[in-house]
Amino acid sequence: MLKVFPILAILTGHVSSVVVTVPEKIVNVTTGGNATLLCTYTSSGSLGNFFIQWSFYSAKETQLHTIYYYSEGQSYSYGEFKNRITAATGPGNASITISNMQPSDTGSYTCEVFSPQGDAGQSQKSVIVNVLVKPSTPFCKIEGTPEKGHLIYLLCRCEEGLPHPTYRWYKVADNTLKPVTEQLNPNTGILYIGNLTTFETGYYRCIASNILGNSTCELDLTTNYSDGGIVAGALIGAVLAAAIICIIVWVLSKKAKKTKKRSSNEMQEMAQKQSNAEYVQVPNEENIPATTVPPSNATNEYPTVDETAASGTPQNDEKQEAEKEEIA
C-alpha cells in the first residue's frame, strides 16, 4: 500500500521534480548508541500532500521492511523500530534518528520522498549503517595431533565483531610476544604448523582486533603437553592390553572348570553303572526253605560209610569164600 503512489508516478511517466540528498553514504555507530540518518529533499514545484518513507534492508535477510512512514502531519514506525525513531520536523528535512542500535540493525536504509499530485514525482537515496561491535572472546582450538612430528594447525575465530576482526598469532616466550606470520591467514585466524618440533612448542596467543578493541585466547603447546600425548597413548594401550588378557584368562578358566566338571560327572555315571552290574540280591535267612531230615528208624537206602568200608576189605572177602565152601 505504501508503495502505490511512487509506482504510479513511474508508470505514468512523470518527470521527477523532487530531489533527495543523503550527505553521508555510510554511518557507523556503536552498539547501544543512536544513529542519525540525514536525508533532505527539494522540489521545483509544490509537493502538495507529499509522503516520506524509510525502508530497511537487513544485512542478514533478503526482505525489505518499511520502518517509518509520514503523511499529512502523522508519522508511524513499525516492527522492531517502533518507538525507537525520532523524525525531523523542518521543511525539506526527512532525517530520522534511531535509538539503541543493535548488531541486527546493520544494513541499508532508504529515504524516499514522493507526491501523487502534479508532476512532483518521487526520489530516493540509501544509507549504509554499520553497528560496530568489539570482537567477542575468540574460540581457540588445536586441529590435529599435538605431538612432535605431526602436522597441526591452530584455529582462532570470533562469533561477533564488526568491522570483521583481523587475527594475529604470537608465541609467548619470557613474557614477550613473538609474532608468528608463517602460514597465517589474518582473515580466518588459521595458523598452520607443518611439523611440531621442540622449537615450535610452547604457549601461543591469538589476538582478534578491530577499531573498537581486541580480545585474546591462548593455547598450550608445551613439550610436556606434546610428550604427554605419547605417554597417555601408551598408558591407554597398556590398560587395554591388560584388560584383554584378563578377559581371555577368565574365559579359559571358566571353560576349564566346565570341562573338569563334565569329566567328573561322566566318571561318576560310569562308576554307578558298574556298581549296579555287579550287585546281586542275597536272599534273607527267613526266605531259605528248611531241609527235611529223614526219621532215625527209616532204613537207609544206601549203605553207610562203615558198611561200605567193611565190605570192601580183603578179610571179609575170604570169610565169605570159606562160608560158601562149607555149605557146598
Coordinates of C-alpha atoms in Angstrom, one line a residue:
M1 CA 0.0 0.0 0.0
L2 CA 2.8 2.4 0.9
K3 CA 4.5 1.9 -2.5
V4 CA 1.4 2.5 -4.7
F5 CA 1.9 6.2 -5.3
P6 CA 5.6 6.2 -6.4
I7 CA 5.0 3.2 -8.6
L8 CA 2.0 5.0 -10.3
A9 CA 4.2 8.1 -10.8
I10 CA 6.8 6.0 -12.6
L11 CA 4.3 4.1 -14.7
T12 CA 2.6 7.3 -15.9
G13 CA 5.9 8.7 -17.0
H14 CA 6.0 11.7 -14.7
V15 CA 9.3 13.5 -14.6
S16 CA 10.6 13.8 -11.0
S17 CA 10.9 17.3 -9.7
V18 CA 11.8 16.0 -6.2
V19 CA 15.5 15.7 -5.4
V20 CA 16.5 13.7 -2.3
T21 CA 20.0 14.1 -1.0
V22 CA 21.9 12.0 1.5
P23 CA 25.0 13.7 2.9
E24 CA 26.5 10.6 4.5
K25 CA 26.5 7.4 2.5
I26 CA 27.9 5.3 5.4
V27 CA 27.1 5.7 9.0
N28 CA 29.0 3.8 11.8
V29 CA 27.5 3.6 15.3
T30 CA 28.4 1.5 18.3
T31 CA 26.1 -1.0 19.9
G32 CA 23.6 0.8 22.1
G33 CA 24.2 4.1 20.5
N34 CA 22.0 6.4 18.4
A35 CA 22.2 6.6 14.6
T36 CA 21.2 9.8 12.8
L37 CA 20.4 9.2 9.2
L38 CA 20.4 12.5 7.3
C39 CA 18.1 13.0 4.4
T40 CA 17.0 16.2 2.7
Y41 CA 14.8 17.0 -0.3
T42 CA 14.0 19.8 -2.6
S43 CA 11.3 20.3 -5.2
S44 CA 10.9 22.7 -8.2
G45 CA 7.2 22.9 -7.6
S46 CA 4.6 22.4 -4.9
L47 CA 4.6 18.9 -3.4
G48 CA 1.1 19.2 -2.1
N49 CA 0.2 16.3 0.1
F50 CA 3.6 14.5 -0.1
F51 CA 4.8 11.3 1.7
I52 CA 8.1 10.4 3.4
Q53 CA 9.1 6.7 3.8
W54 CA 12.1 5.0 5.2
S55 CA 12.8 1.3 4.4
F56 CA 15.3 -1.1 5.9
Y57 CA 17.1 -4.0 4.1
S58 CA 18.8 -6.2 6.7
A59 CA 22.3 -7.5 6.0
K60 CA 21.2 -10.9 7.3
E61 CA 17.8 -11.0 5.5
T62 CA 16.6 -10.6 1.9
Q63 CA 13.4 -8.8 2.6
L64 CA 12.7 -5.1 2.5
H65 CA 10.9 -3.7 5.6
T66 CA 9.1 -0.3 5.9
I67 CA 10.2 1.1 9.3
Y68 CA 8.9 4.7 9.1
Y69 CA 6.1 6.5 7.2
Y70 CA 4.9 10.1 7.2
S71 CA 1.8 11.6 5.7
E72 CA -0.4 14.7 6.4
G73 CA 1.4 15.5 9.6
Q74 CA 1.2 12.0 11.0
S75 CA 4.2 9.6 11.5
Y76 CA 4.3 5.9 12.1
S77 CA 7.1 3.5 13.0
Y78 CA 6.9 -0.3 12.5
G79 CA 8.3 -3.6 13.7
E80 CA 11.4 -3.7 15.8
F81 CA 11.9 0.1 15.2
K82 CA 8.6 1.1 16.8
N83 CA 9.0 3.8 19.4
R84 CA 12.7 4.0 18.5
I85 CA 12.6 6.5 15.7
T86 CA 12.5 10.3 16.1
A87 CA 11.9 12.3 12.8
A88 CA 12.9 15.8 11.9
T89 CA 10.1 18.3 11.6
G90 CA 11.5 21.1 9.5
P91 CA 10.6 21.6 5.8
G92 CA 12.8 19.8 3.3
N93 CA 14.2 17.6 6.1
A94 CA 13.4 13.8 6.1
S95 CA 16.1 12.8 8.5
I96 CA 15.5 10.3 11.3
T97 CA 17.3 9.2 14.4
I98 CA 17.2 5.6 15.6
S99 CA 18.0 4.8 19.2
N100 CA 19.6 1.8 20.9
M101 CA 21.2 0.4 17.8
Q102 CA 21.9 -3.3 17.8
P103 CA 24.1 -5.5 15.6
S104 CA 20.9 -6.8 13.9
D105 CA 20.2 -3.2 12.8
T106 CA 23.2 -3.3 10.4
G107 CA 22.0 -2.9 6.8
S108 CA 20.8 -0.5 4.1
Y109 CA 18.3 2.3 4.9
T110 CA 16.5 4.1 2.1
C111 CA 15.0 7.6 2.3
E112 CA 12.1 8.2 -0.2
V113 CA 10.0 11.3 -0.8
F114 CA 7.1 11.3 -3.3
S115 CA 4.0 13.2 -4.1
P116 CA 0.9 11.8 -6.0
Q117 CA -0.1 15.3 -7.2
G118 CA 1.1 17.1 -10.3
D119 CA 4.4 16.4 -11.7
A120 CA 6.3 16.2 -8.5
G121 CA 7.2 12.5 -8.8
Q122 CA 9.5 10.8 -6.4
S123 CA 13.1 10.4 -5.5
Q124 CA 15.1 8.1 -3.1
K125 CA 18.6 7.6 -1.7
S126 CA 20.2 5.0 0.5
V127 CA 22.5 5.0 3.5
I128 CA 24.6 2.1 4.7
V129 CA 24.6 1.7 8.5
N130 CA 27.1 -0.4 10.4
V131 CA 26.6 -1.2 14.0
L132 CA 30.1 -1.6 15.3
V133 CA 30.8 -4.4 17.8
K134 CA 34.0 -5.2 19.6
P135 CA 35.4 -8.7 18.9
S136 CA 33.9 -11.2 21.2
T137 CA 36.3 -13.6 23.1
P138 CA 37.7 -15.8 20.3
F139 CA 37.4 -19.5 20.3
C140 CA 40.8 -21.2 20.1
K141 CA 41.3 -24.8 19.1
I142 CA 44.0 -27.3 18.1
E143 CA 43.3 -29.3 15.0
G144 CA 45.5 -32.4 14.5
T145 CA 47.6 -34.5 16.9
P146 CA 49.7 -32.2 19.2
E147 CA 52.8 -34.4 19.2
K148 CA 56.3 -34.0 17.8
G149 CA 56.5 -34.7 14.1
H150 CA 52.8 -34.2 13.4
L151 CA 51.0 -31.7 11.2
I152 CA 48.7 -29.4 13.1
Y153 CA 47.0 -26.0 12.8
L154 CA 45.6 -23.6 15.3
L155 CA 42.1 -22.0 14.9
C156 CA 41.0 -18.6 16.2
R157 CA 37.5 -17.3 15.5
C158 CA 35.1 -14.7 17.0
E159 CA 31.4 -15.1 16.9
E160 CA 30.9 -11.3 16.9
G161 CA 32.8 -8.4 15.7
L162 CA 32.2 -5.5 13.3
P163 CA 34.2 -4.5 11.4
H164 CA 35.2 -8.1 10.8
P165 CA 38.2 -8.6 13.1
T166 CA 41.7 -9.4 11.9
Y167 CA 43.6 -12.2 13.7
R168 CA 47.3 -12.3 14.8
W169 CA 49.1 -15.2 16.4
Y170 CA 52.0 -14.7 18.8
K171 CA 54.3 -17.1 20.6
V172 CA 54.6 -16.3 24.3
A173 CA 58.3 -16.6 25.5
D174 CA 59.8 -14.9 28.6
N175 CA 56.7 -12.6 29.0
T176 CA 57.2 -11.3 25.5
L177 CA 55.1 -11.8 22.4
K178 CA 56.9 -13.0 19.2
P179 CA 54.7 -12.6 16.1
V180 CA 54.1 -15.8 14.1
T181 CA 53.4 -14.9 10.5
E182 CA 54.4 -18.0 8.6
Q183 CA 51.4 -19.7 7.1
L184 CA 49.0 -17.4 8.8
N185 CA 45.7 -16.2 7.3
P186 CA 44.8 -13.0 9.2
N187 CA 41.2 -13.0 7.9
T188 CA 40.4 -16.6 9.0
G189 CA 42.7 -16.8 12.0
I190 CA 44.2 -20.2 11.0
L191 CA 47.8 -20.8 11.7
Y192 CA 49.4 -23.8 10.0
I193 CA 52.3 -25.6 11.8
G194 CA 53.8 -28.1 9.4
N195 CA 55.9 -30.0 11.9
L196 CA 55.6 -29.6 15.7
T197 CA 59.2 -29.5 16.8
T198 CA 60.7 -28.7 20.1
F199 CA 61.4 -25.2 18.9
E200 CA 57.7 -24.6 18.0
T201 CA 56.2 -26.0 21.2
G202 CA 55.1 -23.5 23.8
Y203 CA 52.3 -21.1 24.5
Y204 CA 50.5 -19.4 21.7
R205 CA 48.2 -16.4 21.9
C206 CA 45.7 -15.2 19.4
I207 CA 44.6 -11.5 19.3
A208 CA 41.4 -10.6 17.4
S209 CA 41.0 -6.9 16.9
N210 CA 39.0 -4.2 15.1
I211 CA 38.6 -0.4 15.5
L212 CA 36.7 -0.9 18.8
G213 CA 39.2 -3.1 20.6
N214 CA 40.6 -6.6 20.8
S215 CA 40.1 -9.9 22.5
T216 CA 42.5 -12.8 23.1
C217 CA 42.8 -16.5 23.8
E218 CA 45.7 -18.9 24.4
L219 CA 46.7 -22.4 23.5
D220 CA 49.2 -24.7 25.3
L221 CA 51.7 -26.5 23.0
T222 CA 54.4 -27.1 25.6
T223 CA 56.8 -30.0 25.4
N224 CA 55.2 -31.7 28.3
Y225 CA 51.8 -31.5 26.6
S226 CA 53.2 -33.0 23.4
D227 CA 55.1 -35.8 25.2
G228 CA 52.0 -36.3 27.4
G229 CA 50.1 -37.4 24.4
I230 CA 52.5 -40.2 23.7
V231 CA 52.6 -41.3 27.4
A232 CA 48.8 -41.1 27.6
G233 CA 48.6 -43.2 24.4
A234 CA 51.0 -45.8 25.7
L235 CA 49.2 -45.9 29.1
I236 CA 45.8 -46.4 27.4
G237 CA 47.3 -49.1 25.2
A238 CA 48.7 -51.0 28.2
V239 CA 45.4 -50.8 30.1
L240 CA 43.5 -52.1 27.1
A241 CA 46.0 -54.9 26.7
A242 CA 45.8 -55.9 30.4
A243 CA 42.0 -55.8 30.2
I244 CA 42.0 -58.1 27.1
I245 CA 44.4 -60.6 28.8
C246 CA 42.2 -60.7 32.0
I247 CA 39.2 -61.4 29.8
I248 CA 40.9 -64.2 28.0
V249 CA 42.2 -65.8 31.2
W250 CA 38.7 -65.6 32.7
V251 CA 37.1 -67.2 29.7
L252 CA 39.7 -70.0 29.6
S253 CA 39.4 -70.6 33.4
K254 CA 35.6 -70.8 33.1
K255 CA 35.9 -73.2 30.2
A256 CA 38.4 -75.4 32.1
K257 CA 36.0 -75.6 35.1
K258 CA 33.2 -76.6 32.9
T259 CA 35.3 -79.3 31.2
K260 CA 36.5 -80.7 34.6
K261 CA 33.0 -80.8 36.0
R262 CA 31.8 -82.6 32.9
S263 CA 34.5 -85.2 33.2
S264 CA 33.8 -85.8 36.9
N265 CA 30.1 -86.3 36.1
E266 CA 30.9 -88.8 33.4
M267 CA 33.2 -90.8 35.8
Q268 CA 30.5 -90.9 38.5
E269 CA 28.0 -92.1 36.0
M270 CA 30.3 -94.9 34.8
A271 CA 31.1 -96.0 38.4
Q272 CA 27.4 -96.1 39.2
K273 CA 26.6 -98.3 36.1
Q274 CA 29.4 -100.8 37.1
S275 CA 28.2 -101.0 40.7
N276 CA 24.7 -101.8 39.5
A277 CA 26.0 -104.5 37.2
E278 CA 28.0 -106.3 39.9
Y279 CA 25.3 -106.2 42.6
V280 CA 23.3 -109.5 43.3
Q281 CA 20.5 -109.7 45.7
V282 CA 21.1 -112.1 48.6
P283 CA 18.0 -113.8 50.0
N284 CA 17.2 -113.4 53.7
E285 CA 17.6 -116.4 56.0
E286 CA 13.9 -116.4 56.6
N287 CA 13.3 -117.0 52.9
I288 CA 15.6 -120.1 52.7
P289 CA 13.4 -123.4 52.7
A290 CA 14.1 -125.8 55.6
T291 CA 15.7 -129.3 54.6
T292 CA 13.7 -132.3 55.5
V293 CA 15.6 -134.7 57.8
P294 CA 14.6 -138.5 57.5
P295 CA 13.5 -140.2 60.7
S296 CA 16.0 -142.2 62.6
N297 CA 14.2 -145.5 62.2
A298 CA 14.0 -145.3 58.5
T299 CA 16.1 -147.8 56.5
N300 CA 18.9 -146.2 54.7
E301 CA 18.6 -146.8 51.0
Y302 CA 22.3 -146.6 50.7
P303 CA 25.0 -148.3 52.9
T304 CA 26.8 -146.3 55.4
V305 CA 30.4 -145.5 55.1
D306 CA 31.4 -148.1 57.7
E307 CA 29.5 -150.8 55.9
T308 CA 31.0 -149.9 52.6
A309 CA 34.4 -149.8 54.2
A310 CA 33.8 -153.2 55.9
S311 CA 32.5 -154.8 52.7
G312 CA 35.3 -153.7 50.7
T313 CA 38.2 -155.2 52.9
P314 CA 40.1 -158.5 51.9
Q315 CA 39.3 -160.2 55.2
N316 CA 35.7 -160.1 54.6
D317 CA 36.0 -161.4 51.2
E318 CA 38.0 -164.5 52.4
K319 CA 35.4 -165.2 55.1
Q320 CA 32.7 -165.1 52.6
E321 CA 34.5 -167.7 50.4
A322 CA 35.0 -170.0 53.4
E323 CA 31.4 -170.0 54.3
K324 CA 30.5 -170.8 50.7
E325 CA 32.8 -173.9 50.7
E326 CA 31.3 -175.3 53.9
I327 CA 27.8 -175.1 52.6
A328 CA 28.9 -176.8 49.5

